[in-house]
């Protein structure tokens, strides 16, 4: 029972990992069912097979000789003090069990059939929709890779993980029911947990799972040791040593988890999305930057209304424009289907929940409080994992509603901005042909300042003071139009922001443009077209993206909140703790080049895998050899004889014929005899084997129960006979005669 409970605990640990990918109470119940139900089915099948086997072989499960021809003399020397019968019966035939074990593919197939039926009933609404559930088990993984996690409990996404957890539990049940290597029963659960960690990550979950799997493995080994322990001399010291080894394993796992893991160097985790082609969506339609002037020309059009459970943010972002070709700014964002959360979420800030109701805003981009951590909206929502911005692949229509929970950060102070180091990622290069007017403006703005944060702030202050915002200015964002704005000191709001971005890139600063909206006070969250805004953001080391306001004169609906000497405008949540020195992968802009992907070092991985497999194979062999040496070299002859008997019993257990803890010496050796009969090629020297079994039984009973002491010669003879029996037990068993 302990063995199966430990395996169920490991399966539940693996299922819990998938709750990071597919959260929810209903999903937790179904995953717990998937982790335990196959074990119950396997245990029931094992019990039925054993019941049928009992009718075939007798109550004790041992096949016994049915007829005996004339006796055969017992060859070989025996101890002088040990009476040995002159003859032993030879069985004329061995009965073949009427119930043969069901092949593993059949049992796994039946178990999966039950799982698919349950998935069809729970996820797809009817047990008759088995075809849809089976198709989702194959096709759903591609959709899950394309969806940000945690994902919603959509049937297409949830069916695959449910069946994967079920399959792992079914394989675990087969390992427990058919083999003696119970420690391997933890492996399927660990593999399933590894798959969930590849999608969701999380060090805390990995540490907790490592401790859980270690405890489960120790329980499996301890339970199996109790099942296989024979009646010979179960010493208190041996039991204490087993408990000590188990405690050392648990303490070592906890120590590694607590002391080592937190201090490992931070490296990007291996994400399967980095190695597969994930379908995504690009921002299409009219460039929002080109819509700024039309919106400002008709400033009273209602676009959307935003409500929240606290003070509303000053601004909502619509799109991030990070690519410039010398004519206009565009977005390289790639949007993926959104789950219930946004990846690479910030770690601090004021939590704010808002709901947005669209009225007259067209296009596909959705206003977003940077940066959301939870989402609730239609299934057509998509998110850019790098920026956290949203769009609706079905297009915006009046009446559309969606909700989000964001962590609104505290804007950094000017001193913090000035002291921020340069971001490690290089800035995107400008197209050739940068006008001299823009270069001159940038040099005049920063003077001799070399600190990147101070350069960004001084450039914003320079444009604030010297460029006037004229909503009626001629449109355009190319080099020629921006050079005219720099020369004349007059331009539209979006042109001033674009001029800042080009000048900042000329200084080597990573910069992007944000098109969004301000939220006016006293309007109950109603946002009109005149509230459109454009502002630049500069990425600084340790702070992430910091917003600046270079536009001085007010366009309709946009009043700057602070003079240029005050703090920068509210920024997106910093991705890093100040001083960390390196951004997370989510901070890298596509415009700055492809995202850095840690490609796996396949030769190293293969070498590590080979080393792990070799260690897993050699460790039991070495441990058994050392244990056998200790048993063979004990000083007390009685202990050596009992140890020889125990070595034979352990070998029979590894050969697939375990001996119950309550078995007598005679019953244990009868089981050994049965195990040898199942070997192939068949053992032809039956008489010699029976003599070895008989002598070993007599010596063991004297060692355990007898009052007459044993001699060293008798102990040596016991080990010689045990070695011959062990060699007979190591021959393979034909598949058709293997039994659980």
XYZ file of C-alpha atoms in Angstrom:
740
model
C 0.000 0.000 0.000
C 2.815 2.400 0.865
C 4.353 1.819 -2.559
C 1.196 2.855 -4.364
C 0.594 5.837 -2.102
C 4.129 7.088 -2.700
C 3.648 6.735 -6.464
C 0.346 8.622 -6.201
C 2.114 11.414 -4.294
C 4.708 11.722 -7.059
C 1.923 11.859 -9.658
C 0.117 14.601 -7.741
C 3.377 16.612 -7.635
C 3.622 16.317 -11.406
C -0.029 17.279 -11.864
C 0.442 20.335 -9.644
C 3.071 21.598 -12.061
C 0.461 21.819 -14.800
C -1.708 24.068 -12.629
C 0.789 26.824 -13.431
C -0.088 26.340 -17.097
C -3.831 25.681 -16.709
C -4.984 27.104 -13.360
C -8.393 26.652 -11.813
C -10.210 24.496 -9.271
C -11.875 22.355 -11.926
C -8.560 21.680 -13.628
C -6.978 20.803 -10.275
C -9.649 18.184 -9.608
C -9.302 16.664 -13.086
C -5.497 16.558 -12.905
C -5.663 14.908 -9.481
C -8.020 12.341 -11.001
C -5.592 11.768 -13.874
C -2.711 11.257 -11.412
C -4.495 8.686 -9.230
C -7.151 6.858 -11.251
C -4.696 4.903 -13.472
C -2.873 3.699 -10.363
C -6.153 2.448 -8.934
C -6.914 0.637 -12.190
C -3.430 -0.924 -12.290
C -3.645 -2.033 -8.663
C -7.063 -3.587 -9.285
C -5.790 -5.426 -12.368
C -2.774 -6.664 -10.396
C -5.035 -7.970 -7.644
C -7.214 -9.790 -10.172
C -4.177 -11.342 -11.838
C -2.846 -12.518 -8.490
C -6.231 -13.965 -7.578
C -6.334 -15.909 -10.836
C -2.742 -17.003 -10.305
C -3.591 -18.343 -6.838
C -6.170 -20.710 -8.304
C -3.539 -22.002 -10.746
C -0.603 -22.434 -8.385
C -1.984 -22.937 -4.897
C -2.569 -20.689 -1.953
C 1.083 -19.738 -1.491
C 1.572 -18.953 -5.176
C 4.277 -21.623 -5.725
C 4.109 -24.271 -8.406
C 4.852 -27.653 -6.925
C 5.857 -31.002 -8.423
C 2.897 -33.193 -9.300
C 4.566 -36.522 -9.996
C 7.866 -38.100 -9.003
C 9.803 -40.696 -10.984
C 12.418 -42.891 -9.319
C 14.748 -40.902 -7.078
C 18.106 -39.654 -8.212
C 21.162 -39.796 -5.976
C 22.274 -36.459 -4.621
C 25.733 -35.637 -5.946
C 28.314 -33.306 -4.491
C 29.950 -33.051 -1.105
C 27.983 -32.049 1.959
C 29.060 -31.046 5.415
C 29.805 -33.966 7.667
C 27.456 -32.700 10.313
C 24.578 -32.137 7.934
C 22.381 -35.141 7.098
C 21.337 -34.982 3.477
C 18.697 -37.271 1.986
C 20.110 -39.774 -0.452
C 17.592 -38.900 -3.051
C 15.328 -36.016 -4.074
C 12.110 -36.194 -6.101
C 12.261 -34.981 -9.690
C 9.064 -33.426 -11.104
C 7.880 -34.987 -14.315
C 6.016 -31.908 -15.465
C 5.285 -28.329 -14.401
C 1.766 -26.916 -14.628
C 1.294 -23.894 -16.899
C -0.873 -21.105 -15.462
C -4.260 -20.777 -17.085
C -4.166 -16.972 -16.806
C -1.370 -15.312 -18.790
C -0.438 -11.650 -18.160
C -2.007 -9.076 -20.467
C 0.635 -7.339 -22.647
C 1.633 -3.868 -21.545
C 0.493 -2.125 -24.790
C -2.976 -3.591 -24.293
C -3.301 -2.397 -20.711
C -1.958 1.058 -21.534
C -4.286 1.276 -24.527
C -7.313 0.374 -22.420
C -6.295 2.896 -19.767
C -5.912 5.657 -22.376
C -9.283 4.745 -23.846
C -10.832 5.361 -20.426
C -8.914 8.649 -20.160
C -10.067 9.880 -23.577
C -13.665 9.060 -22.681
C -13.367 11.022 -19.427
C -11.762 13.939 -21.304
C -14.587 13.928 -23.847
C -17.171 14.005 -21.063
C -15.512 16.694 -18.943
C -13.879 19.002 -21.478
C -16.061 18.491 -24.551
C -19.426 17.995 -22.883
C -20.270 14.434 -23.907
C -18.596 11.005 -23.798
C -19.641 10.591 -27.431
C -17.190 13.312 -28.503
C -14.236 10.974 -28.211
C -13.003 11.910 -31.693
C -12.698 15.596 -30.741
C -10.853 14.705 -27.527
C -8.442 12.406 -29.376
C -7.756 15.090 -31.994
C -7.183 17.694 -29.270
C -4.655 15.398 -27.619
C -2.536 15.728 -30.779
C -3.350 19.201 -32.104
C -3.783 20.983 -28.782
C -0.061 21.091 -28.025
C 0.633 23.438 -30.933
C -2.087 25.782 -29.693
C -0.764 25.564 -26.129
C 2.722 26.542 -27.312
C 1.203 29.492 -29.136
C -0.710 30.703 -26.067
C 0.739 32.670 -23.206
C 0.634 30.895 -19.866
C -1.199 30.548 -17.623
C -3.790 29.725 -20.270
C -7.523 29.474 -19.930
C -9.208 26.074 -19.449
C -10.211 25.778 -23.103
C -10.935 22.143 -24.098
C -8.407 22.289 -26.922
C -5.652 23.349 -24.517
C -6.553 21.235 -21.472
C -7.067 17.836 -23.107
C -3.391 17.188 -23.899
C -1.991 17.848 -20.387
C -4.812 15.810 -18.819
C -3.995 12.801 -20.999
C -0.242 13.268 -20.457
C -0.645 13.126 -16.666
C -2.932 10.104 -17.072
C -0.422 8.300 -19.296
C 2.413 8.929 -16.831
C 0.305 7.524 -13.985
C -0.607 4.495 -16.119
C 3.062 3.794 -16.894
C 3.836 4.149 -13.183
C 1.117 1.618 -12.379
C 2.562 -0.866 -14.870
C 6.047 -0.444 -13.369
C 4.724 -1.148 -9.895
C 2.557 -4.064 -10.972
C 5.024 -5.866 -13.230
C 8.550 -5.084 -12.041
C 10.544 -4.909 -8.850
C 12.338 -1.672 -9.754
C 9.878 0.545 -7.928
C 12.246 3.518 -7.737
C 11.780 3.988 -11.498
C 8.101 4.692 -10.816
C 9.065 8.296 -9.997
C 10.545 8.857 -13.470
C 7.264 9.277 -15.462
C 5.988 11.855 -12.972
C 9.308 13.722 -13.077
C 9.200 13.825 -16.892
C 5.655 15.215 -16.834
C 6.663 17.868 -14.310
C 9.645 18.787 -16.469
C 7.309 19.349 -19.418
C 5.187 21.766 -17.382
C 8.289 23.570 -16.111
C 9.483 24.088 -19.695
C 6.251 25.978 -20.391
C 5.741 27.828 -17.115
C 9.125 27.931 -15.359
C 9.286 28.844 -11.687
C 12.139 27.997 -9.320
C 9.899 27.657 -6.264
C 7.761 25.010 -7.925
C 10.851 23.154 -9.114
C 12.348 23.122 -5.610
C 9.096 21.904 -4.040
C 8.732 19.217 -6.704
C 12.334 18.049 -6.231
C 11.711 17.553 -2.518
C 8.407 15.806 -3.240
C 9.934 13.440 -5.798
C 12.823 12.644 -3.440
C 10.439 11.782 -0.610
C 8.331 9.663 -2.953
C 11.410 7.825 -4.211
C 12.597 7.131 -0.669
C 9.150 5.824 0.285
C 9.106 3.603 -2.795
C 12.502 2.145 -1.952
C 11.586 1.654 1.692
C 8.268 0.013 0.837
C 9.883 -2.300 -1.674
C 12.589 -3.225 0.805
C 9.899 -4.286 3.276
C 8.125 -6.339 0.599
C 11.303 -8.176 -0.424
C 12.831 -8.698 3.007
C 13.006 -12.370 3.816
C 12.720 -14.003 7.217
C 16.461 -14.196 7.783
C 17.895 -12.014 10.504
C 16.312 -8.612 9.973
C 18.741 -6.852 12.283
C 17.840 -3.643 14.079
C 21.124 -2.123 12.913
C 20.172 -2.772 9.281
C 16.824 -1.088 9.756
C 18.456 1.880 11.449
C 20.933 2.143 8.562
C 18.089 2.181 6.029
C 16.274 4.921 7.914
C 19.509 6.898 8.167
C 20.154 6.623 4.439
C 16.611 7.768 3.686
C 16.992 10.718 6.059
C 20.323 11.667 4.479
C 18.717 11.613 1.004
C 15.874 13.884 2.120
C 18.181 16.287 3.972
C 20.506 16.433 0.957
C 17.612 17.238 -1.381
C 16.308 19.978 0.915
C 19.813 21.405 1.393
C 20.446 21.563 -2.335
C 17.042 23.165 -2.895
C 17.497 25.794 -0.179
C 21.217 26.526 -0.241
C 22.369 25.860 -3.801
C 19.484 26.638 -6.155
C 18.985 30.305 -5.110
C 22.686 31.020 -5.750
C 22.915 29.450 -9.181
C 23.676 31.969 -11.957
C 20.546 33.326 -13.607
C 20.315 32.009 -17.145
C 17.425 31.998 -19.597
C 15.521 28.758 -19.227
C 15.027 26.451 -22.179
C 11.657 27.353 -23.628
C 10.185 25.041 -26.274
C 8.795 28.123 -28.003
C 12.366 29.101 -28.840
C 12.812 25.934 -30.897
C 9.474 25.642 -32.667
C 7.666 27.862 -35.116
C 4.890 29.456 -33.082
C 2.142 31.133 -35.139
C 1.663 34.736 -34.146
C -0.075 37.878 -35.352
C 1.464 41.142 -36.504
C -0.095 44.560 -35.995
C -2.057 45.302 -39.154
C -4.214 48.119 -40.420
C -3.587 51.850 -40.281
C -0.494 52.860 -38.350
C -1.754 54.367 -35.047
C 0.899 57.090 -35.380
C -0.791 58.230 -38.581
C -4.139 58.410 -36.754
C -2.919 60.924 -34.199
C -3.537 64.005 -36.351
C -7.077 62.917 -37.432
C -7.967 62.155 -33.821
C -6.717 65.561 -32.681
C -8.653 67.281 -35.461
C -11.921 65.804 -34.080
C -11.180 65.759 -30.370
C -14.683 65.031 -29.007
C -15.231 61.513 -30.423
C -15.814 59.021 -27.624
C -13.418 56.083 -27.964
C -13.707 54.023 -24.768
C -14.403 54.186 -21.043
C -12.120 52.808 -18.342
C -13.115 52.059 -14.756
C -10.997 50.656 -11.943
C -10.883 49.681 -8.288
C -8.472 52.493 -7.471
C -6.989 55.712 -8.860
C -6.749 55.368 -12.620
C -3.340 55.606 -14.283
C -2.310 58.782 -16.072
C -1.958 57.015 -19.413
C -2.984 53.900 -21.300
C -0.701 52.523 -23.999
C -2.049 51.398 -27.351
C 0.984 50.309 -29.390
C 4.770 50.368 -29.107
C 6.607 51.445 -32.274
C 10.191 50.245 -32.305
C 11.294 50.129 -35.965
C 12.225 53.161 -38.053
C 13.074 53.080 -41.761
C 13.736 56.794 -42.290
C 10.118 57.515 -43.248
C 7.886 56.310 -40.415
C 7.805 54.344 -37.192
C 6.263 50.868 -37.162
C 5.859 48.003 -34.734
C 7.684 44.676 -34.920
C 5.574 43.207 -32.120
C 4.336 39.658 -32.613
C 1.140 38.897 -30.743
C 0.207 35.450 -29.417
C -3.162 34.184 -28.199
C -3.558 35.395 -24.646
C -4.165 33.141 -21.691
C -5.226 34.471 -18.333
C -1.884 36.175 -17.672
C 0.972 37.945 -19.407
C 4.452 36.363 -19.302
C 7.466 38.097 -17.779
C 5.237 40.085 -15.444
C 6.761 42.757 -13.194
C 7.579 41.981 -9.595
C 6.255 45.055 -7.791
C 3.969 48.043 -7.884
C 0.455 49.115 -6.993
C -2.072 46.485 -8.015
C -4.874 47.959 -10.085
C -7.808 46.195 -11.708
C -9.528 48.007 -14.562
C -12.270 47.280 -17.053
C -12.362 48.843 -20.497
C -15.534 49.221 -22.553
C -14.932 50.116 -26.210
C -17.315 52.592 -27.859
C -15.769 54.261 -30.920
C -12.174 53.013 -31.022
C -11.491 51.134 -34.249
C -8.607 48.998 -35.464
C -7.313 45.994 -33.553
C -5.025 47.441 -30.816
C -6.480 47.645 -27.303
C -5.677 50.285 -24.646
C -3.558 48.660 -21.936
C -2.415 49.621 -18.466
C 1.267 48.763 -18.645
C 1.941 46.051 -17.674
C -0.964 43.609 -17.045
C -0.488 40.468 -15.006
C -4.014 39.037 -15.358
C -6.461 39.177 -18.259
C -10.139 38.443 -18.688
C -11.772 38.962 -22.043
C -12.881 37.369 -25.287
C -11.039 34.371 -26.729
C -9.745 36.588 -29.551
C -7.423 38.518 -27.237
C -3.736 38.373 -28.155
C -0.705 39.715 -26.284
C 2.815 40.702 -27.238
C 5.033 38.871 -24.704
C 7.754 41.534 -24.988
C 5.641 44.595 -24.236
C 2.483 43.191 -22.628
C 0.317 45.179 -25.069
C -2.938 43.706 -26.343
C -4.969 43.450 -29.512
C -8.179 41.754 -30.568
C -7.685 39.573 -33.624
C -11.371 39.902 -34.429
C -11.248 43.700 -34.592
C -12.738 46.266 -32.215
C -16.467 46.832 -32.174
C -18.726 48.919 -29.928
C -19.669 46.961 -26.821
C -16.408 45.045 -26.522
C -15.386 44.648 -22.877
C -12.260 43.265 -21.305
C -10.609 43.461 -17.882
C -7.039 43.386 -16.690
C -5.079 43.526 -13.454
C -1.812 45.447 -13.637
C 1.009 46.378 -11.305
C 1.432 50.135 -11.633
C 4.997 51.076 -10.599
C 6.250 54.190 -8.922
C 8.041 56.400 -11.468
C 11.796 56.638 -10.888
C 13.246 59.844 -9.504
C 15.431 62.070 -11.742
C 18.517 61.223 -9.686
C 17.895 57.527 -10.248
C 17.447 58.131 -13.963
C 20.670 60.145 -14.209
C 22.634 57.443 -12.363
C 21.233 54.515 -14.359
C 23.876 52.644 -16.369
C 23.682 52.059 -20.087
C 21.513 49.138 -21.064
C 23.637 46.131 -22.115
C 21.587 45.522 -25.256
C 22.780 47.678 -28.154
C 20.425 50.225 -29.629
C 19.047 49.721 -33.114
C 21.009 51.589 -35.751
C 19.371 54.410 -37.655
C 18.983 54.182 -41.440
C 21.636 56.088 -43.368
C 21.054 59.728 -44.196
C 20.404 61.219 -40.765
C 20.019 65.007 -41.316
C 22.681 67.224 -39.838
C 19.985 69.284 -38.098
C 19.002 66.284 -35.936
C 22.631 65.490 -35.057
C 23.255 69.105 -34.135
C 20.109 69.216 -31.983
C 21.172 66.062 -30.082
C 24.696 67.384 -29.446
C 23.391 70.744 -28.312
C 20.870 69.109 -25.963
C 23.286 66.850 -24.053
C 26.426 68.967 -24.201
C 29.270 66.998 -22.653
C 27.024 64.618 -20.658
C 27.922 60.937 -21.142
C 25.559 59.190 -18.725
C 22.704 57.627 -20.727
C 19.947 58.489 -18.231
C 21.063 62.089 -17.986
C 21.297 62.311 -21.796
C 17.703 61.105 -22.134
C 16.435 63.622 -19.586
C 18.393 66.559 -21.022
C 17.160 65.785 -24.538
C 13.538 65.826 -23.315
C 14.093 69.124 -21.511
C 15.707 70.662 -24.611
C 12.772 69.784 -26.877
C 10.303 70.898 -24.208
C 11.873 74.343 -24.132
C 12.665 74.883 -27.847
C 10.048 73.062 -29.958
C 6.448 74.309 -29.964
C 3.608 71.848 -30.310
C 1.346 72.868 -33.223
C -1.589 70.486 -33.858
C -2.011 71.986 -37.319
C 1.528 71.201 -38.373
C 2.094 69.317 -41.629
C 2.061 65.521 -41.124
C 4.959 63.135 -41.684
C 7.728 61.432 -39.702
C 10.481 61.044 -42.296
C 13.971 62.464 -42.053
C 13.038 65.519 -44.070
C 9.997 66.439 -41.975
C 11.829 65.866 -38.678
C 14.768 67.962 -39.902
C 12.306 70.783 -40.615
C 10.871 70.490 -37.108
C 14.391 70.632 -35.647
C 15.236 73.696 -37.737
C 11.995 75.646 -37.242
C 11.144 74.586 -33.709
C 7.512 73.855 -34.649
C 5.821 70.463 -35.076
C 2.977 68.228 -34.054
C 2.955 66.151 -30.882
C 3.746 62.926 -32.710
C 6.547 64.659 -34.677
C 8.175 65.975 -31.509
C 8.132 62.500 -29.993
C 9.496 61.019 -33.243
C 12.236 63.680 -33.359
C 13.205 62.760 -29.787
C 13.359 59.052 -30.697
C 15.593 59.626 -33.737
C 17.911 61.962 -31.820
C 18.114 59.499 -28.894
C 19.038 56.648 -31.222
C 21.704 58.872 -32.703
C 23.141 59.084 -29.175
C 23.130 55.275 -28.894
C 20.084 55.005 -26.595
C 17.525 52.177 -27.016
C 14.263 54.027 -27.616
C 10.730 53.362 -28.815
C 7.543 55.388 -29.316
C 4.302 54.703 -27.442
C 0.981 55.748 -28.925
C -1.721 55.846 -26.294
C -4.193 58.017 -24.435
C -4.291 60.144 -21.322
C -7.130 59.607 -18.858
C -8.583 63.033 -18.047
C -9.709 63.766 -14.508
C -13.378 64.394 -13.844
C -14.678 62.429 -16.845
C -15.467 59.150 -15.026
C -12.892 57.400 -17.141
C -14.298 58.518 -20.501
C -11.513 58.846 -23.077
C -12.066 60.854 -26.273
C -10.048 61.164 -29.459
C -8.534 64.447 -28.243
C -6.859 62.552 -25.401
C -4.460 60.771 -27.745
C -0.802 61.059 -26.762
C 2.600 60.030 -28.103
C 5.627 59.725 -25.859
C 9.070 58.126 -26.099
C 10.506 55.490 -23.796
C 14.216 54.850 -23.227
C 15.516 51.567 -21.868
C 18.026 52.073 -19.047
C 20.040 49.507 -17.131
C 18.319 48.461 -13.920
C 15.179 50.509 -14.635
C 13.785 49.031 -17.829
C 11.690 51.288 -20.023
C 11.394 54.866 -18.716
C 8.939 57.322 -20.260
C 9.861 60.937 -21.075
C 7.708 63.909 -22.067
C 9.444 66.140 -24.624
C 6.243 67.897 -25.805
C 5.870 71.322 -24.165
C 2.877 73.143 -25.554
C -0.458 71.442 -25.005
C -2.237 69.810 -27.875
C -6.014 69.530 -27.444
C -6.748 67.115 -24.636
C -3.129 66.685 -23.502
C -1.695 68.825 -20.724
C 1.835 67.812 -19.650
C 1.813 66.748 -16.020
C 5.185 68.143 -14.954
C 7.969 70.467 -16.083
C 11.069 68.913 -17.576
C 13.091 69.239 -14.383
C 10.684 66.971 -12.502
C 10.518 63.220 -12.657
C 10.038 61.524 -15.997
C 6.538 60.531 -16.968
C 5.270 57.205 -15.605
C 7.172 54.304 -17.076
C 6.412 50.726 -17.725
C 7.210 48.536 -14.742
C 10.961 48.026 -14.358
C 11.862 44.514 -15.402
C 14.868 44.437 -13.078
C 15.780 45.302 -9.557
C 17.971 48.406 -9.796
C 21.581 47.345 -10.003
C 20.861 43.895 -11.394
C 22.720 44.895 -14.535
C 21.061 42.736 -17.190
C 17.527 42.799 -18.596
C 15.265 39.822 -18.812
C 14.513 38.399 -22.265
C 11.183 40.213 -22.237
C 13.003 43.547 -22.215
C 14.687 42.978 -25.574
C 13.109 44.764 -28.497
C 12.722 43.058 -31.834
C 13.945 46.274 -33.431
C 17.251 45.822 -31.681
C 17.797 42.502 -33.416
C 16.548 39.020 -32.745
C 15.917 38.032 -29.166
C 18.890 36.221 -27.627
C 18.019 32.542 -27.464
C 20.148 30.125 -25.503
C 20.584 27.298 -27.942
C 21.048 23.953 -26.247
C 24.518 22.477 -26.242
C 23.479 19.086 -27.592
C 26.866 17.324 -27.152
C 26.990 18.452 -23.534
C 23.372 17.409 -22.987
C 24.086 14.015 -24.535
C 27.169 13.602 -22.337
C 25.221 14.518 -19.207
C 22.389 12.175 -20.164
C 24.847 9.342 -20.782
C 26.517 10.017 -17.440
C 23.166 10.024 -15.654
C 22.102 6.776 -17.311
C 25.453 5.138 -16.590
C 25.273 6.242 -12.976
C 21.694 5.006 -12.674
C 22.743 1.616 -14.066
C 26.033 1.241 -12.228
C 24.986 2.546 -8.832
C 22.719 -0.417 -7.977
C 25.334 -2.849 -9.300
C 28.088 -1.324 -7.182
C 25.830 -1.061 -4.145
C 24.832 -4.719 -4.446
C 28.444 -5.816 -4.871
C 29.509 -3.918 -1.755
C 26.594 -5.297 0.221
C 27.414 -8.838 -0.915
C 31.016 -8.362 0.174
C 29.964 -7.168 3.607
C 27.622 -10.127 3.985
C 30.218 -12.636 2.853
C 32.917 -11.352 5.233
C 30.930 -11.264 8.456
C 32.759 -12.818 11.398
C 29.942 -14.867 12.895
C 29.354 -18.045 10.802
C 25.637 -17.961 11.635
C 25.342 -14.414 10.336
C 27.246 -15.420 7.185
C 24.863 -18.319 6.551
C 21.808 -16.114 7.080
C 23.352 -13.492 4.792
C 23.915 -16.132 2.073
C 20.263 -17.095 2.285
C 19.225 -13.417 2.141
C 21.415 -12.895 -0.939
C 19.569 -15.690 -2.747
C 16.192 -14.244 -1.754
C 17.216 -10.758 -2.954
C 18.397 -12.185 -6.291
C 15.075 -13.988 -6.741
C 13.216 -10.739 -6.045
C 15.249 -8.889 -8.686
C 14.487 -11.759 -11.066
C 10.757 -11.127 -10.683
C 9.832 -13.546 -7.892
C 9.567 -11.581 -4.630
C 9.336 -13.320 -1.287
C 6.831 -12.108 1.266
C 8.043 -10.830 4.596
C 6.013 -13.488 6.442
C 7.409 -16.431 4.451
C 9.282 -19.192 6.236
C 12.684 -20.394 5.093
C 11.059 -23.348 3.320
C 8.505 -21.137 1.560
C 11.178 -18.649 0.543
C 13.360 -21.334 -1.044
C 10.310 -22.848 -2.752
C 9.830 -19.458 -4.369
C 13.485 -19.489 -5.413
C 12.937 -22.922 -6.935
C 9.935 -21.587 -8.835
C 11.975 -18.638 -10.108
C 14.708 -20.940 -11.413
C 12.112 -23.059 -13.240
C 11.017 -19.983 -15.163
C 14.501 -19.291 -16.456
C 15.577 -20.044 -20.025
C 17.419 -22.129 -21.104
C 15.936 -24.623 -18.618
C 18.020 -25.883 -15.724
C 18.940 -29.493 -16.549
C 20.845 -30.251 -13.351
C 17.712 -30.506 -11.244
C 19.139 -32.875 -8.632
C 22.141 -30.674 -7.841
C 19.867 -27.659 -7.499
C 17.608 -29.508 -5.062
C 20.610 -30.512 -2.978
C 21.767 -26.881 -2.849
C 18.304 -25.716 -1.815
C 17.977 -28.446 0.816
C 21.397 -27.847 2.354
C 20.935 -24.068 2.345
C 17.554 -24.468 4.043
C 18.984 -26.714 6.762
C 21.906 -24.395 7.401
C 19.690 -21.295 7.480
C 17.249 -22.850 9.929
C 20.153 -23.797 12.179
C 21.526 -20.249 11.914
C 18.187 -18.644 12.787
C 16.565 -21.137 15.135
C 19.145 -23.799 16.048
C 21.085 -23.983 19.288
C 24.115 -25.781 17.819
C 26.737 -23.303 16.527
C 27.846 -23.330 12.920
C 31.406 -23.641 11.698
C 33.334 -21.530 9.216
C 33.386 -24.448 6.768
C 29.602 -24.652 6.887
C 29.348 -20.913 6.263
C 31.696 -21.234 3.260
C 29.580 -24.131 1.977
C 26.405 -22.049 2.340
C 27.900 -19.225 0.256
C 29.124 -21.662 -2.408
C 25.616 -23.081 -2.759
C 24.110 -19.550 -2.713
C 26.426 -18.496 -5.548
C 25.321 -21.478 -7.668
C 21.659 -20.664 -7.056
C 22.250 -17.016 -7.911
C 23.860 -17.979 -11.226
C 20.807 -20.070 -12.050
C 18.535 -17.130 -11.197
C 20.361 -14.737 -13.528
C 19.287 -16.550 -16.695
C 16.572 -14.648 -18.639
C 12.862 -15.396 -18.416
C 10.924 -15.932 -21.687
C 8.303 -13.244 -22.289
C 5.397 -15.679 -22.477
C 6.204 -16.991 -18.990
C 6.752 -13.655 -17.260
C 4.273 -12.900 -14.547
C 3.600 -9.786 -12.506
